[in-house]
Coordinates of C-alpha atoms in Angstrom, one line a residue:
M23 CA -108.6 -63.4 -96.9
S24 CA -105.4 -64.0 -95.5
S25 CA -103.8 -60.9 -93.4
F26 CA -101.8 -58.2 -95.2
S27 CA -100.5 -55.0 -94.8
T28 CA -101.1 -52.0 -96.7
S29 CA -98.8 -49.7 -98.5
S30 CA -98.0 -46.9 -96.1
A31 CA -98.4 -44.0 -98.9
T32 CA -101.8 -44.8 -99.5
S33 CA -103.1 -46.2 -96.5
N34 CA -106.2 -43.9 -95.8
S35 CA -107.8 -44.2 -99.3
K36 CA -111.0 -46.0 -100.0
L37 CA -110.4 -46.7 -103.3
P38 CA -112.0 -50.2 -104.4
V39 CA -110.2 -53.4 -104.4
R40 CA -109.5 -54.6 -108.1
E41 CA -108.4 -57.9 -109.4
I42 CA -105.1 -57.3 -111.0
P43 CA -105.4 -57.4 -114.3
G44 CA -103.3 -59.2 -117.4
D45 CA -102.3 -62.7 -117.8
Y46 CA -98.8 -64.6 -118.6
G47 CA -100.1 -66.6 -121.3
F48 CA -99.4 -70.0 -122.3
P49 CA -96.7 -71.7 -120.2
F50 CA -92.9 -71.1 -121.9
F51 CA -94.5 -69.7 -125.0
G52 CA -96.3 -66.4 -123.0
A53 CA -92.9 -65.8 -121.8
I54 CA -91.1 -66.0 -125.5
K55 CA -94.2 -63.5 -126.7
D56 CA -93.5 -61.2 -124.3
R57 CA -90.0 -61.2 -124.8
Y58 CA -90.2 -60.8 -128.5
D59 CA -92.3 -58.2 -127.7
Y60 CA -90.3 -56.2 -125.6
F61 CA -86.9 -56.6 -127.2
Y62 CA -88.4 -56.5 -130.9
N63 CA -91.5 -56.3 -131.9
L64 CA -92.9 -53.1 -130.0
G65 CA -89.8 -51.7 -127.8
T66 CA -89.7 -51.1 -124.0
D67 CA -91.9 -48.2 -123.5
E68 CA -94.6 -49.4 -126.0
F69 CA -94.7 -52.5 -124.5
F70 CA -95.5 -50.9 -121.4
L71 CA -98.1 -48.5 -123.1
T72 CA -99.8 -50.8 -125.2
K73 CA -100.7 -52.9 -121.6
I74 CA -101.4 -49.7 -119.8
Q75 CA -104.3 -48.6 -122.3
K76 CA -105.4 -52.8 -122.9
Y77 CA -105.7 -53.3 -119.3
N78 CA -106.8 -49.3 -118.2
S79 CA -104.3 -49.7 -115.2
T80 CA -100.6 -49.1 -114.5
V81 CA -100.9 -52.2 -112.3
F82 CA -101.2 -55.4 -114.5
R83 CA -99.3 -58.7 -115.1
T84 CA -97.1 -59.8 -117.3
N85 CA -93.5 -61.8 -117.7
M86 CA -90.9 -59.7 -118.1
P87 CA -87.3 -60.5 -119.8
P88 CA -85.2 -62.7 -120.1
G89 CA -87.7 -65.6 -119.5
P90 CA -86.8 -69.2 -120.5
F91 CA -84.0 -70.7 -119.9
I92 CA -82.2 -67.7 -118.0
A93 CA -84.7 -66.8 -115.6
K94 CA -86.9 -70.0 -114.1
N95 CA -89.9 -67.6 -113.4
P96 CA -90.4 -64.6 -115.4
K97 CA -94.0 -63.8 -113.9
V98 CA -94.4 -60.2 -112.3
I99 CA -96.9 -57.6 -111.2
V100 CA -95.9 -54.3 -113.0
L101 CA -96.0 -51.0 -111.3
L102 CA -96.2 -48.1 -113.3
D103 CA -97.4 -45.1 -111.4
A104 CA -95.6 -42.6 -108.8
K105 CA -98.4 -43.9 -106.0
T106 CA -97.5 -48.0 -106.0
F107 CA -93.9 -47.7 -106.9
P108 CA -92.6 -46.7 -103.6
V109 CA -93.9 -50.1 -102.1
L110 CA -90.6 -51.4 -103.7
F111 CA -88.6 -49.5 -101.2
D112 CA -90.3 -51.0 -98.4
N113 CA -87.9 -53.8 -97.0
S114 CA -90.4 -54.7 -94.4
K115 CA -92.8 -55.7 -97.0
V116 CA -90.3 -56.7 -99.8
E117 CA -87.3 -58.8 -100.5
K118 CA -84.8 -57.9 -102.2
K119 CA -82.5 -60.7 -102.2
N120 CA -81.1 -61.3 -105.5
V121 CA -83.2 -59.4 -107.3
L122 CA -80.7 -56.3 -108.7
D123 CA -81.2 -57.5 -112.4
G124 CA -84.5 -59.0 -111.8
T125 CA -86.2 -62.4 -112.2
Y126 CA -82.4 -63.9 -112.6
M127 CA -79.0 -63.4 -110.8
P128 CA -75.6 -63.9 -113.1
S129 CA -73.5 -66.6 -111.9
T130 CA -71.2 -65.4 -108.6
D131 CA -68.2 -66.6 -110.7
F132 CA -68.5 -62.7 -111.9
Y133 CA -67.4 -62.1 -108.4
G134 CA -64.9 -64.1 -106.9
G135 CA -67.9 -66.4 -105.8
Y136 CA -69.4 -64.3 -103.1
R137 CA -72.8 -62.3 -103.6
P138 CA -71.5 -58.8 -103.6
C139 CA -73.7 -56.1 -101.2
A140 CA -76.1 -55.1 -104.1
Y141 CA -77.6 -58.7 -104.1
L142 CA -78.2 -58.7 -100.5
D143 CA -81.4 -58.3 -98.7
P144 CA -81.2 -56.1 -95.7
Y145 CA -82.0 -58.7 -93.4
E146 CA -79.0 -60.5 -94.1
S147 CA -76.2 -59.8 -91.8
T148 CA -73.7 -59.4 -94.3
H149 CA -76.1 -56.5 -95.6
A150 CA -75.5 -54.3 -92.9
T151 CA -71.4 -54.9 -92.6
L152 CA -70.8 -54.4 -96.6
K153 CA -72.9 -51.9 -96.7
G154 CA -72.0 -49.7 -93.2
F155 CA -68.4 -50.2 -94.6
F156 CA -68.9 -48.3 -98.2
L157 CA -70.8 -45.6 -96.5
S158 CA -67.8 -45.5 -93.8
L159 CA -65.6 -45.0 -97.1
I160 CA -67.5 -42.9 -98.7
S161 CA -67.9 -40.5 -95.8
K162 CA -64.3 -40.7 -95.1
L163 CA -63.1 -39.8 -98.6
H164 CA -65.4 -37.0 -99.1
N165 CA -63.1 -34.2 -98.7
Q166 CA -61.5 -35.8 -102.2
F167 CA -64.5 -35.4 -104.0
I168 CA -64.1 -32.3 -106.2
P169 CA -60.6 -32.0 -106.6
L170 CA -60.1 -35.5 -108.0
F171 CA -63.0 -35.1 -110.3
R172 CA -61.8 -32.0 -111.1
S173 CA -58.2 -33.1 -112.0
S174 CA -59.6 -36.1 -114.2
I175 CA -62.6 -34.0 -115.9
S176 CA -60.0 -31.4 -117.4
G177 CA -58.6 -34.5 -119.7
L178 CA -62.0 -34.8 -120.9
F179 CA -62.5 -31.3 -121.9
V180 CA -58.9 -31.5 -123.7
N181 CA -60.0 -34.4 -125.3
L182 CA -63.1 -33.4 -126.6
E183 CA -61.7 -30.2 -128.0
N184 CA -59.0 -32.0 -129.9
E185 CA -61.6 -34.3 -131.5
I186 CA -63.8 -31.5 -132.4
S187 CA -60.7 -29.9 -133.8
Q188 CA -59.6 -32.9 -135.8
N189 CA -62.7 -34.7 -136.6
G190 CA -65.5 -31.7 -136.6
K191 CA -66.8 -33.6 -133.6
A192 CA -66.4 -35.7 -130.6
N193 CA -67.8 -38.8 -128.9
F194 CA -68.7 -37.9 -125.6
N195 CA -69.5 -41.1 -124.2
N196 CA -65.8 -42.6 -125.0
N197 CA -64.1 -39.7 -123.1
S198 CA -66.7 -39.8 -120.6
D199 CA -66.0 -43.2 -119.8
I200 CA -62.1 -42.8 -119.4
M201 CA -62.8 -39.7 -117.0
S202 CA -65.2 -41.6 -114.9
F203 CA -62.8 -44.7 -114.5
D204 CA -60.0 -42.6 -113.9
F205 CA -62.2 -40.9 -111.0
V206 CA -63.1 -44.0 -109.8
F207 CA -59.7 -45.7 -109.6
R208 CA -57.9 -42.8 -108.1
L209 CA -60.6 -42.7 -105.2
L210 CA -60.6 -45.9 -104.1
C211 CA -56.7 -47.0 -104.9
D212 CA -55.1 -43.8 -102.8
K213 CA -55.1 -41.4 -105.5
T214 CA -53.2 -44.0 -108.3
N215 CA -52.8 -43.3 -111.5
P216 CA -54.7 -45.9 -113.4
H217 CA -52.3 -45.4 -116.3
D218 CA -49.2 -46.5 -113.5
T219 CA -50.8 -49.7 -113.3
N220 CA -50.9 -53.0 -115.3
L221 CA -54.2 -52.0 -116.6
G222 CA -52.4 -48.9 -118.6
S223 CA -55.6 -47.4 -120.4
N224 CA -57.5 -50.5 -120.5
G225 CA -59.5 -49.8 -117.3
P226 CA -62.7 -48.9 -118.9
K227 CA -62.5 -51.7 -121.7
L228 CA -62.0 -54.3 -119.0
F229 CA -65.0 -53.2 -117.1
D230 CA -67.3 -52.9 -120.0
I231 CA -66.1 -56.5 -121.4
W232 CA -67.3 -57.9 -117.5
L233 CA -70.6 -55.8 -117.5
L234 CA -71.6 -57.2 -120.7
P235 CA -72.3 -60.6 -120.1
Q236 CA -74.0 -59.8 -116.8
L237 CA -76.5 -57.3 -118.7
A238 CA -76.6 -59.5 -121.9
P239 CA -80.1 -60.8 -121.2
L240 CA -81.9 -57.7 -120.4
V241 CA -80.7 -55.5 -123.5
S242 CA -81.1 -55.3 -127.3
L243 CA -77.8 -54.3 -128.9
G244 CA -80.0 -53.0 -131.9
L245 CA -77.7 -54.3 -134.8
K246 CA -79.5 -54.1 -138.0
F247 CA -77.5 -56.8 -139.9
V248 CA -78.1 -59.3 -137.0
P249 CA -81.7 -61.1 -137.3
N250 CA -83.4 -60.6 -134.2
F251 CA -84.1 -64.5 -133.5
L252 CA -80.5 -65.0 -133.7
E253 CA -79.5 -62.0 -131.1
D254 CA -82.4 -63.5 -128.8
L255 CA -80.6 -66.6 -129.1
M256 CA -77.2 -65.3 -128.3
L257 CA -78.4 -63.0 -125.6
H258 CA -81.6 -64.0 -124.0
T259 CA -81.6 -67.5 -124.3
F260 CA -78.7 -68.7 -122.1
P261 CA -76.5 -67.3 -119.6
L262 CA -73.0 -65.9 -121.0
P263 CA -70.6 -68.2 -119.4
F264 CA -67.7 -66.0 -117.0
F265 CA -65.0 -67.7 -118.3
L266 CA -64.9 -65.7 -121.6
V267 CA -64.2 -62.6 -119.3
R268 CA -62.3 -64.3 -116.5
S269 CA -58.8 -63.1 -117.8
N270 CA -60.3 -59.4 -118.0
Y271 CA -62.0 -59.4 -114.6
Q272 CA -58.8 -61.3 -113.3
K273 CA -56.9 -58.2 -114.3
L274 CA -59.0 -55.8 -112.4
Y275 CA -59.0 -57.5 -109.4
D276 CA -55.6 -57.6 -109.4
A277 CA -55.3 -53.7 -109.5
F278 CA -57.7 -53.2 -107.0
S279 CA -56.0 -55.8 -104.8
K280 CA -52.6 -54.2 -105.1
H281 CA -53.4 -50.5 -105.3
A282 CA -56.4 -50.1 -102.7
E283 CA -54.6 -51.2 -99.8
S284 CA -55.3 -49.2 -97.4
T285 CA -59.5 -49.6 -98.1
L286 CA -59.0 -53.4 -97.8
N287 CA -56.8 -52.8 -94.5
E288 CA -59.8 -50.8 -93.2
A289 CA -62.3 -53.4 -94.7
E290 CA -60.5 -56.5 -92.6
K291 CA -60.6 -54.5 -89.4
N292 CA -64.5 -54.2 -89.9
G293 CA -64.5 -58.1 -90.3
I294 CA -64.8 -58.4 -93.5
K295 CA -62.6 -61.1 -95.5
R296 CA -59.9 -59.3 -97.6
D297 CA -60.9 -61.4 -100.8
E298 CA -64.3 -60.5 -100.5
A299 CA -63.8 -57.0 -99.5
C300 CA -61.9 -56.7 -102.9
H301 CA -64.7 -58.0 -104.9
N302 CA -66.9 -55.9 -103.7
L303 CA -65.0 -53.4 -104.3
V304 CA -64.5 -54.3 -107.8
F305 CA -68.3 -54.5 -108.1
L306 CA -68.7 -51.2 -106.1
A307 CA -66.3 -49.4 -108.8
G308 CA -67.3 -51.3 -111.8
F309 CA -70.8 -51.9 -111.8
N310 CA -72.3 -49.4 -109.2
A311 CA -70.0 -46.4 -109.7
Y312 CA -68.2 -46.8 -113.5
G313 CA -71.8 -48.6 -114.7
G314 CA -73.4 -45.6 -113.2
M315 CA -71.7 -42.6 -114.5
K316 CA -71.4 -44.1 -117.9
V317 CA -75.4 -43.7 -118.0
V318 CA -75.9 -40.6 -116.4
F319 CA -73.0 -38.0 -117.4
P320 CA -73.9 -38.7 -121.5
A321 CA -77.4 -38.3 -120.2
L322 CA -76.8 -35.2 -118.5
I323 CA -75.1 -33.4 -121.6
K324 CA -77.7 -34.6 -123.9
W325 CA -80.7 -33.2 -122.2
V326 CA -78.9 -29.6 -121.4
A327 CA -77.6 -29.5 -124.7
N328 CA -81.2 -30.1 -125.8
G329 CA -82.3 -26.9 -123.5
G330 CA -80.3 -24.6 -125.9
K331 CA -78.5 -21.6 -125.4
S332 CA -81.0 -20.1 -123.2
L333 CA -80.5 -22.5 -120.5
H334 CA -76.9 -22.5 -121.3
T335 CA -76.7 -18.7 -120.6
R336 CA -78.6 -19.1 -117.5
L337 CA -76.6 -21.9 -116.1
A338 CA -73.3 -20.0 -117.1
N339 CA -74.5 -16.8 -115.3
E340 CA -75.6 -18.5 -112.1
I341 CA -72.1 -20.7 -112.3
R342 CA -70.0 -17.7 -112.5
T343 CA -71.6 -15.5 -110.6
I344 CA -71.5 -18.1 -107.5
I345 CA -67.8 -19.0 -108.0
K346 CA -66.7 -15.3 -108.2
E347 CA -68.5 -14.5 -105.4
E348 CA -66.6 -17.5 -103.5
C349 CA -63.3 -15.9 -104.9
G350 CA -62.8 -17.9 -108.1
T351 CA -63.0 -21.5 -105.8
I352 CA -65.0 -24.1 -106.4
T353 CA -66.9 -25.5 -103.0
L354 CA -69.6 -27.5 -101.9
S355 CA -71.0 -24.2 -100.3
A356 CA -70.7 -22.7 -103.6
I357 CA -72.2 -25.4 -105.2
N358 CA -75.2 -26.0 -103.3
K359 CA -76.1 -22.1 -103.9
M360 CA -76.3 -23.0 -107.5
S361 CA -80.6 -23.5 -107.3
L362 CA -81.0 -24.1 -111.4
T363 CA -78.0 -26.1 -111.6
K364 CA -79.5 -28.4 -109.0
S365 CA -82.6 -28.3 -110.7
V366 CA -81.2 -29.4 -114.1
V367 CA -79.6 -32.6 -112.3
Y368 CA -82.5 -33.4 -110.7
E369 CA -84.7 -33.2 -113.9
V370 CA -82.4 -35.1 -115.8
L371 CA -82.7 -37.7 -113.2
R372 CA -86.2 -37.8 -113.5
I373 CA -86.9 -38.1 -117.2
E374 CA -84.0 -40.6 -117.3
P375 CA -83.1 -42.3 -114.7
A376 CA -79.6 -43.9 -114.5
V377 CA -81.3 -47.5 -113.4
P378 CA -84.6 -48.0 -115.0
F379 CA -85.9 -51.1 -113.6
Q380 CA -86.5 -52.0 -109.7
Y381 CA -87.7 -55.8 -108.7
G382 CA -88.8 -56.6 -105.2
K383 CA -90.8 -59.9 -104.0
A384 CA -93.7 -59.7 -101.5
K385 CA -92.6 -60.6 -97.9
E386 CA -96.4 -60.8 -97.1
D387 CA -99.8 -60.3 -98.6
I388 CA -99.7 -56.4 -99.5
L389 CA -102.4 -54.2 -100.1
I390 CA -101.0 -51.4 -102.9
Q391 CA -103.1 -48.6 -104.3
S392 CA -102.8 -46.7 -107.4
H393 CA -104.4 -43.4 -108.2
D394 CA -107.9 -45.3 -108.9
S395 CA -107.6 -48.6 -107.5
T396 CA -106.1 -50.9 -104.4
F397 CA -104.7 -54.2 -105.7
L398 CA -103.9 -57.1 -103.7
I399 CA -100.3 -58.4 -104.3
K400 CA -99.7 -62.5 -102.8
K401 CA -96.6 -63.3 -100.4
G402 CA -93.7 -64.5 -103.2
E403 CA -95.1 -62.7 -106.0
M404 CA -92.7 -60.5 -107.7
M405 CA -93.2 -56.8 -108.2
F406 CA -91.4 -54.9 -111.1
G407 CA -91.2 -51.0 -111.4
Y408 CA -90.4 -49.7 -114.6
Q409 CA -88.9 -45.8 -113.1
P410 CA -89.0 -43.7 -116.8
F411 CA -92.9 -44.1 -116.2
A412 CA -93.3 -43.5 -112.2
T413 CA -91.3 -40.4 -112.6
K414 CA -93.1 -39.2 -115.6
D415 CA -96.6 -39.8 -113.8
P416 CA -98.8 -37.3 -115.3
K417 CA -100.6 -37.2 -112.2
I418 CA -97.6 -35.9 -109.8
F419 CA -95.9 -33.9 -112.9
D420 CA -96.8 -31.3 -115.6
K421 CA -95.7 -32.0 -118.7
P422 CA -94.1 -35.3 -117.1
E423 CA -92.4 -36.1 -120.9
E424 CA -90.6 -32.3 -121.2
F425 CA -87.5 -31.5 -119.6
I426 CA -88.1 -28.5 -117.6
P427 CA -84.8 -27.1 -116.1
E428 CA -86.4 -25.2 -113.2
R429 CA -89.1 -27.5 -112.1
F430 CA -87.4 -28.2 -108.7
M431 CA -86.8 -24.8 -108.0
A432 CA -88.8 -23.0 -105.2
E433 CA -91.9 -24.7 -104.2
G434 CA -90.5 -26.9 -107.1
E435 CA -88.7 -28.7 -104.4
N436 CA -91.6 -30.7 -102.5
L437 CA -91.5 -32.7 -105.9
L438 CA -88.4 -34.4 -105.1
K439 CA -89.8 -37.0 -103.3
Y440 CA -91.7 -38.6 -106.5
V441 CA -87.9 -38.5 -108.1
Y442 CA -87.1 -42.4 -107.6
W443 CA -83.7 -42.8 -109.4
S444 CA -81.5 -44.5 -106.8
N445 CA -83.4 -47.2 -105.1
A446 CA -84.9 -44.5 -102.9
R447 CA -86.7 -41.4 -103.0
E448 CA -84.2 -38.4 -103.9
T449 CA -85.4 -37.2 -100.3
D450 CA -84.1 -40.2 -98.7
D451 CA -80.7 -41.3 -97.6
P452 CA -78.7 -44.6 -97.9
T453 CA -78.5 -46.4 -94.8
V454 CA -77.4 -50.0 -93.8
D455 CA -80.9 -50.7 -93.3
N456 CA -82.0 -49.9 -96.9
K457 CA -81.1 -50.4 -100.3
Q458 CA -80.8 -47.1 -101.6
C459 CA -77.5 -46.4 -103.6
A460 CA -74.5 -45.6 -101.2
G461 CA -73.3 -42.9 -103.4
K462 CA -76.6 -41.3 -104.2
N463 CA -75.3 -38.2 -102.7
L464 CA -72.2 -38.7 -104.5
V465 CA -73.7 -38.8 -107.9
V466 CA -75.8 -35.7 -107.5
L467 CA -72.4 -34.0 -106.5
L468 CA -70.6 -34.9 -109.7
C469 CA -73.4 -34.1 -111.8
R470 CA -73.8 -30.6 -110.6
L471 CA -69.5 -30.3 -110.4
M472 CA -69.8 -31.5 -114.2
L473 CA -71.8 -28.4 -115.0
V474 CA -70.0 -26.5 -113.0
E475 CA -66.9 -27.5 -115.0
F476 CA -68.2 -27.2 -118.0
F477 CA -69.7 -24.0 -118.0
M478 CA -66.7 -22.5 -116.3
R479 CA -65.1 -23.1 -119.7
Y480 CA -67.8 -22.9 -122.5
D481 CA -70.9 -20.5 -123.1
T482 CA -72.8 -22.9 -125.3
F483 CA -72.5 -26.4 -126.8
T484 CA -74.4 -28.6 -129.4
V485 CA -74.8 -32.4 -129.7
E486 CA -75.8 -35.3 -131.6
S487 CA -77.7 -38.2 -129.5
T488 CA -79.0 -41.6 -130.3
K489 CA -80.6 -44.5 -127.9
L490 CA -78.0 -47.1 -126.8
F491 CA -78.8 -50.3 -125.3
L492 CA -77.7 -48.4 -121.8
G493 CA -78.5 -44.9 -121.9
S494 CA -77.6 -42.5 -124.4
S495 CA -75.0 -42.0 -127.4
V496 CA -73.5 -38.4 -127.4
T497 CA -71.7 -36.5 -130.0
V498 CA -70.4 -33.3 -129.4
K499 CA -70.4 -31.1 -132.3
K500 CA -69.5 -27.8 -131.4
V501 CA -68.3 -26.1 -128.2
E502 CA -68.2 -22.1 -127.9
R503 CA -65.5 -20.8 -125.3
A504 CA -66.0 -18.7 -122.4
T505 CA -66.1 -15.3 -123.2

C-alpha cells in the first residue's frame, strides 16, 4: 500500500479496512442513469438512501450530476455520516480548487473572467489576499449589522401584513429576497438605498437571473408540464452560456462599481485590482450573501412556524424579557443571552443546511473511518458529502429527523461540533487558511435577529410550505400581533 494519512478525527480507531462499495456503471451511460435516478426516478434523498441500504455503508462510489457533457468526470466517493464528513474541511488532505459547484465549474465569464475566492484553494496565494480582505471588511462593518438589518426588515413585515390583509396570505420568499438584497447592498455600498441606483427595485431579480445558469446543472425545476427528458436536455446536458445574462450582470457590476467606492478603494490598498475586487464583491453579495439568505431565511421561518404556538410563546417570552432588561434596546449582548433563540437557529442550520453539498479532491492517499469501517481513498479521487445526512446522523443526534428547538441548549451545546452548515464545524471560525464561509457568524446573527424582530411584533403565526429546487417556498397564512 502506498503511504497515506489518516483522518485525525478517527486516527485511534481499529476498525477493519473495507473496500469502498459501489461502482460507476458503464462509461457515459452509468452517469446518465445516476443523473435520472437523482433528479427524476428517485429524488435526492431517496437516491442516497437506496445506495446506503444496497451497500450497507454510508461511504460508497457513485456518479454525481450533472455528468455528460457538462462535467468531464462525474465519479465521486460519497460521505454520508458525521464521522467521515469532516475530512472535507481538512485542507491539508483535500484540494478545494474549482469544486464549489462540484464536478464542474461555470465559465469565468460569469465573474468577469476571474476565479472568485470561493473557487480558490487556500494554497493559492490569491485566496489569502481575497479572503483576508473579506474578513477585514466584515469586521470593519460589524457595527452596522444590527441597525441596517433592522431598517431593512421593517419593510418585510409591512409588506407581509399588507399582502395578508389583501390576499389572505403572503409570499415570504419574495419579500425576504427584497429585504435581503436591500440589506446586502446597503451594507457593502456605503448605506446606499438600491432604489436610488440604476437597479431600482430589480436587484433581487437580476441576481436570480445571474444565479440560475450557474446552478441549473444541479437542480430540477419540478415543472410537471415539462417532460423529464426535455428538462434534462435543457439544464443538465450543456452549460447555459453567459451571454443570456450578460446585460443583467453588467447592471449589477456597474451598481457595485459606482456605489461601493470606499470598499473598492480599500481593496486596491490591499493589492487587489479594482476590477477583480468588484467582480469578487458582486459574487460575495450575490452568490454568498443574497444566495445564502434566499435559502436560510425561508427555512428558519418554516421550521419555527412548524414548532407551533407553544414554541412561539417561549421564544416571545425569552426575547421580550431580555430586551426589556436591556431597556428596550436590541444589542448583540442582549441577543447572546437568548439561549432558546440561539438553539433554534442552530437546529434549523442542522436540519436544513443552506448549502447541502461539499466537495474535495484527495491530495494524497487518505484513510477515513465511518462508524463501522475504514476506507482508503486514493490521491486524486473526488469526495462528495451531502450535509443533510451528515447533520442528521442517528449515531450522533437523538431523533435526528425531528426539529427539537432546545437541542443545543445547556449540555446540548457540545453537539455544535457536528453542525456542518458553513463548510466547517459550527465551533470553528473562518480564517484565510480555510474554506469556511467568511460571513458564517453574520448569518447566525441575522437569523437570531430575524427571530427577535419577529417576536417583538407577533405572538404566533402559521405558514404553508413546499420544496423548491433551492430550499423551501413559504407562504405566511396568519400572524397575530403581540398583545
